[in-house]
Coordinates of C-alpha atoms in Angstrom, one line a residue:
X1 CA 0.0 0.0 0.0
X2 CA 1.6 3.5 -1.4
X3 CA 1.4 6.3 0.7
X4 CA -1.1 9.3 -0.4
X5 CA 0.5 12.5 -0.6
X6 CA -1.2 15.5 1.9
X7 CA -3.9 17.5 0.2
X8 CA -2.8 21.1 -0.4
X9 CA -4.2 23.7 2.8
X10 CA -4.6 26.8 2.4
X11 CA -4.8 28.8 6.3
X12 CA -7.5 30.6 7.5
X13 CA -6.0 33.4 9.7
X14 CA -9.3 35.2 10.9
X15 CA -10.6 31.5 12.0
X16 CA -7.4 31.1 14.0
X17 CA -8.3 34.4 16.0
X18 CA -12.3 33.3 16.5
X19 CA -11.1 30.3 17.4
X20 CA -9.2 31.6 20.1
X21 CA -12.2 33.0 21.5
X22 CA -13.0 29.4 22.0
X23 CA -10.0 28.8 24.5
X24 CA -12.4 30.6 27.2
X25 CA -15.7 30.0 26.0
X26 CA -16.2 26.7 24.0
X27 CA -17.0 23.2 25.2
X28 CA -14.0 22.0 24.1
X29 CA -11.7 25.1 25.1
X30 CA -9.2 22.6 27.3
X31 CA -8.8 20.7 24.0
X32 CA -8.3 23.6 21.9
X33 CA -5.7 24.9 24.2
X34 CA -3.3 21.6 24.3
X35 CA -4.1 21.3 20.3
X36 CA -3.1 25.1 19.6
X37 CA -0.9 25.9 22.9
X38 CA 1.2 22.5 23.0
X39 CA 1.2 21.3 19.2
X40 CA 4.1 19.0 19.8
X41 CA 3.2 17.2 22.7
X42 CA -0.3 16.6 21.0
X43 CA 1.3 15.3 17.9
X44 CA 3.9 13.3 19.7
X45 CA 0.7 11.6 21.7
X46 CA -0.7 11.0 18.8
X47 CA 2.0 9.1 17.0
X48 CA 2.6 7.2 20.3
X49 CA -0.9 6.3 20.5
X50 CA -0.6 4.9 16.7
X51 CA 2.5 2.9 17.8
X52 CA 0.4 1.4 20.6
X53 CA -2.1 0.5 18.5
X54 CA 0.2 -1.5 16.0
X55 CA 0.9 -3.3 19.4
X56 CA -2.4 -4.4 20.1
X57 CA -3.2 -5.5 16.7
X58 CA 0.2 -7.4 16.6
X59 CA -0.7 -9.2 19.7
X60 CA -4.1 -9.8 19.0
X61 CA -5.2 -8.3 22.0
X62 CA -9.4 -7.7 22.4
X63 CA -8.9 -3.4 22.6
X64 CA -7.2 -3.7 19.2
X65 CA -8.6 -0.9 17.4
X66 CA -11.1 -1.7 14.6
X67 CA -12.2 0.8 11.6
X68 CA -14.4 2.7 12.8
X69 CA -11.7 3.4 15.4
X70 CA -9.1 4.4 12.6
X71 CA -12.0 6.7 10.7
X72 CA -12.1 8.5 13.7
X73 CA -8.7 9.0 14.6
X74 CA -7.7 10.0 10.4
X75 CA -10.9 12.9 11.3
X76 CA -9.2 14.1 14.2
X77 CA -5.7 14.0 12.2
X78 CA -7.0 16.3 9.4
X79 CA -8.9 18.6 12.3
X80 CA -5.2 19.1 13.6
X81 CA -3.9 19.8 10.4
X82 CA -6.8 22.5 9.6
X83 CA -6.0 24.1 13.1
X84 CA -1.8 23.8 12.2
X85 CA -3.0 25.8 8.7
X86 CA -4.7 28.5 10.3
X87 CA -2.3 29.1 12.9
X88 CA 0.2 29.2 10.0
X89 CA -1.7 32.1 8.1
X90 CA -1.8 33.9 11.5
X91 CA 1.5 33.7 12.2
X92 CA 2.5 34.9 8.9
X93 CA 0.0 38.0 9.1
X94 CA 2.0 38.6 12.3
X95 CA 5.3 38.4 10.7
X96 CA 6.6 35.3 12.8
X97 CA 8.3 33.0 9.4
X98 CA 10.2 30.9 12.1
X99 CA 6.8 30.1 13.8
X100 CA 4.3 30.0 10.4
X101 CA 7.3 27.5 8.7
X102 CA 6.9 25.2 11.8
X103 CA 2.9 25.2 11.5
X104 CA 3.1 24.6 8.2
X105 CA 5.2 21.2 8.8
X106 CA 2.7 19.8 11.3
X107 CA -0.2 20.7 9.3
X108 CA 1.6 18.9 6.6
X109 CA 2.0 15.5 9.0
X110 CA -1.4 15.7 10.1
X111 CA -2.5 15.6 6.4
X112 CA -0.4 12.8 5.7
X113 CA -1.3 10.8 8.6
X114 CA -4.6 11.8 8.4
X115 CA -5.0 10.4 4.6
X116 CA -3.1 6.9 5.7
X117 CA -5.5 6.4 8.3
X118 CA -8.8 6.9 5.7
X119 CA -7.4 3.9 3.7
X120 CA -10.1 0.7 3.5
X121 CA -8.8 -1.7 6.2
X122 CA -9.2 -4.6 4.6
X123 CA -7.0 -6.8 6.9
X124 CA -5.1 -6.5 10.0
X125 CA -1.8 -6.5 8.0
X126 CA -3.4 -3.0 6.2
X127 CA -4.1 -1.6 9.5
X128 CA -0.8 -2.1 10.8
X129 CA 0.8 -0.3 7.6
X130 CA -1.5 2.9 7.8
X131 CA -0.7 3.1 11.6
X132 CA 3.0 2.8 11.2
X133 CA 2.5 5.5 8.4
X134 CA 0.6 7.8 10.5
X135 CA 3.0 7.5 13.1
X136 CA 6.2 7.9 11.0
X137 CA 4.7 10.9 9.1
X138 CA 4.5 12.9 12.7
X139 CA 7.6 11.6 14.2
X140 CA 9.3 13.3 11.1
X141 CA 8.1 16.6 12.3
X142 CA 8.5 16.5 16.0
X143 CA 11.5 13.8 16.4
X144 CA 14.0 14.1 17.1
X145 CA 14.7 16.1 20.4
X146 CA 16.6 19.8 19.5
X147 CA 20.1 19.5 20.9
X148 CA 20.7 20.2 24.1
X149 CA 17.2 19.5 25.2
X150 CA 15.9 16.3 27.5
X151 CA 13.0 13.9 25.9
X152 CA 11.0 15.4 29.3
X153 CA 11.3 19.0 28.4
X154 CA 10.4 18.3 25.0
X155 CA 7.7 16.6 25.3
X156 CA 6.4 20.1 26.8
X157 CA 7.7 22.4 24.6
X158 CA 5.7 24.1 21.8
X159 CA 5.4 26.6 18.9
X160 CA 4.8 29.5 21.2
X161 CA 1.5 31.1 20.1
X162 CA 0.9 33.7 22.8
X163 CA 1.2 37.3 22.0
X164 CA 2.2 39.5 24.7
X165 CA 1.1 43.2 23.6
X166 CA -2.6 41.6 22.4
X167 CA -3.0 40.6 26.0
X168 CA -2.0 44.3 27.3
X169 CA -4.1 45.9 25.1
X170 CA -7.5 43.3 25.4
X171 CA -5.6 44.6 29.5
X172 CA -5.8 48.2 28.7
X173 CA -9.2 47.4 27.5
X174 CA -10.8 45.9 30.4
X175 CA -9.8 48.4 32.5
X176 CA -10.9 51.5 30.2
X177 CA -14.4 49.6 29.6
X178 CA -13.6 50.5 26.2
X179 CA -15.8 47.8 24.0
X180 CA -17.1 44.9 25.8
X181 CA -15.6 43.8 29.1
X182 CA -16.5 40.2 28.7
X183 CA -14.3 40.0 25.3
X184 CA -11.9 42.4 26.9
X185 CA -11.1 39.6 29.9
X186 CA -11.6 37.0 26.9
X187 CA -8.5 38.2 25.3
X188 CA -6.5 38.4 28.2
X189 CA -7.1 35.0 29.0
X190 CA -6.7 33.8 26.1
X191 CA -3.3 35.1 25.9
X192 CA -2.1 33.8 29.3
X193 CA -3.5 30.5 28.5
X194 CA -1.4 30.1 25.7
X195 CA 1.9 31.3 27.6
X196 CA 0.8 28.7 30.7
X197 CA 1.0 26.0 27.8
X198 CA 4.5 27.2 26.7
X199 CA 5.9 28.0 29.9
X200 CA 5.3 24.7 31.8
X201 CA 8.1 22.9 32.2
X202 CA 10.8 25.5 31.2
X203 CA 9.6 28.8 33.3
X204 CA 7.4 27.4 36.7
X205 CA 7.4 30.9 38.2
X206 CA 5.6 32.3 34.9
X207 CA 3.6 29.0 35.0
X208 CA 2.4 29.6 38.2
X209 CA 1.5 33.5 37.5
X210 CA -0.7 32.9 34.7
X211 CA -2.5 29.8 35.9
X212 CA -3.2 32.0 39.2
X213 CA -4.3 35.2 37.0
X214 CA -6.3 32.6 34.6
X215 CA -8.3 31.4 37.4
X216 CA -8.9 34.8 38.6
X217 CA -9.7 36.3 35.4
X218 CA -12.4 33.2 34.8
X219 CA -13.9 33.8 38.1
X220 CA -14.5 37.9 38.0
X221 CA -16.0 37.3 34.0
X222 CA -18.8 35.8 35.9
X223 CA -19.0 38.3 39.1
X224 CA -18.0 41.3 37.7
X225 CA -21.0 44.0 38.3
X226 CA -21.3 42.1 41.2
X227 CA -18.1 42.6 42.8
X228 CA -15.9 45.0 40.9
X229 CA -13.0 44.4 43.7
X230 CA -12.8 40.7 42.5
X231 CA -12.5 42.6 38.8
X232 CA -9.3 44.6 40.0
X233 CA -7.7 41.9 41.7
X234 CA -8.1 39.7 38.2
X235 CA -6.8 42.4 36.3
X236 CA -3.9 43.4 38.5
X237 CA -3.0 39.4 38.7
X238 CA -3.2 39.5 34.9
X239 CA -0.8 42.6 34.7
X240 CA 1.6 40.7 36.8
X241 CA 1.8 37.6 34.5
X242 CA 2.5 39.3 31.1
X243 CA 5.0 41.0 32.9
X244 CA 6.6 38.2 33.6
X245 CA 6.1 36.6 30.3
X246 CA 7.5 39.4 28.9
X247 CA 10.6 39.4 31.2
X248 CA 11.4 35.7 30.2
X249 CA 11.2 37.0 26.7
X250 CA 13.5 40.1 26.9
X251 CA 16.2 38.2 28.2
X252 CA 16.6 36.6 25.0
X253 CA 15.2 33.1 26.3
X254 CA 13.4 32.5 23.2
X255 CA 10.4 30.2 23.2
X256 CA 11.2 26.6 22.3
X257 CA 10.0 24.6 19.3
X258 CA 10.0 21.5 17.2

């Protein structure tokens, strides 16, 4: 069985911003966050979870996975490589090349492993090829480990996606009551989720800033009128975590990637 070459996507940079808005406000926002905020780790889990499966079929276990299982899992694959697409448009509007040429390579795995997994299964020995495909065509992206890096820190480490002066101004916003406050604390979140995904693991005290301001920012979106103090406190929390994002920046510790 020949490998099918990735279908052609072309980004969507306006639906990578709306669906940030879905970080804070979707059903599947803690998804959305590890799929868009820790791309590598997803993919790597993904191409271990393929490896596994080869296992179980190999062994004949009973929780081998079956077809419907593998239609699934090539839907989710070309979901990822939709999201990767976007993300790459936004990143070029931004001017980030380094950061749009990396998105570009995962939305090209995803593609790939994405069109093994749609093959007809017409045997086990089939469904072992397209999973060892699948898997192969994202450990090419994300394997093997940068130098000078541990399998551990990797495994954490991500196209950095936050952007530092959109969470000041959606900041400056909030506290102005220019526009809506609700999309105003939305955008700060947003931001300090995505830095929480990069900065776990390699910055802890930055970690720990936004998670605290995250939870306090989620907490006075539904209390505000109610208790404007709560509001402040959020808002002064938030300040103090994209300063330190943007501390561990400055120094020239530039965000790691695969």
């Amino acid at each position: 069985m020949t490998a099918t070459p990735s279908p052609s996507l072309d980004g969507d940079a306006a639906a990578a911003r709306d669906r940030r808005d879905l970080l804070v406000t979707g059903r599947d926002g803690r998804m959305l966050s590890e799929t868009i905020g820790r791309p590598v780790l997803r993919a790597r889990q993904a191409a271990q979870t393929y490896r596994a499966a080869v296992q179980d079929i190999e062994a004949q276990r009973c929780n081998a996975p079956g077809r419907r299982w593998l239609r699934q899992q090539s839907a989710v694959c070309h979901q990822r490589a939709r999201i990767a697409a976007d993300e790459q448009a936004l990143a070029v509007e931004n001017g980030q090349p380094t950061q749009a040429a990396r998105w570009a390579s995962l939305a090209t795995a995803y593609a790939r492993a994405g069109r093994h997994l749609a093959h007809t299964v017409p045997n086990e020995g089939a469904a072992v090829a397209m999973l060892t495909a699948a898997a192969i065509a994202l450990e090419k992206t994300v394997l093997p480990a940068p130098a000078g890096l541990t399998e551990e820190s990797v495994l954490l480490s991500s196209i950095p996606t936050f952007r530092i002066d959109t969470g000041r101004q959606a900041l400056a916003a909030a506290r102005t009551g220019d526009g809506s406050l609700a999309k105003a604390i939305n955008g700060v979140e947003v931001e300090l989720l995505l830095f929480a995904c990069w900065a776990e693991g390699q910055h802890e005290t930055g970690y720990e800033a936004a998670r605290q301001a995250v939870r306090a920012l989620d907490r006075a979106r539904r209390t505000a009128e109610a208790d404007p103090e709560a509001l402040k406190t959020a808002l002064d929390l938030a300040e103090q975590a994209l300063d330190a994002a943007e501390a561990i920046t400055d120094q020239g510790d530039e965000p790691v990637a695969c």
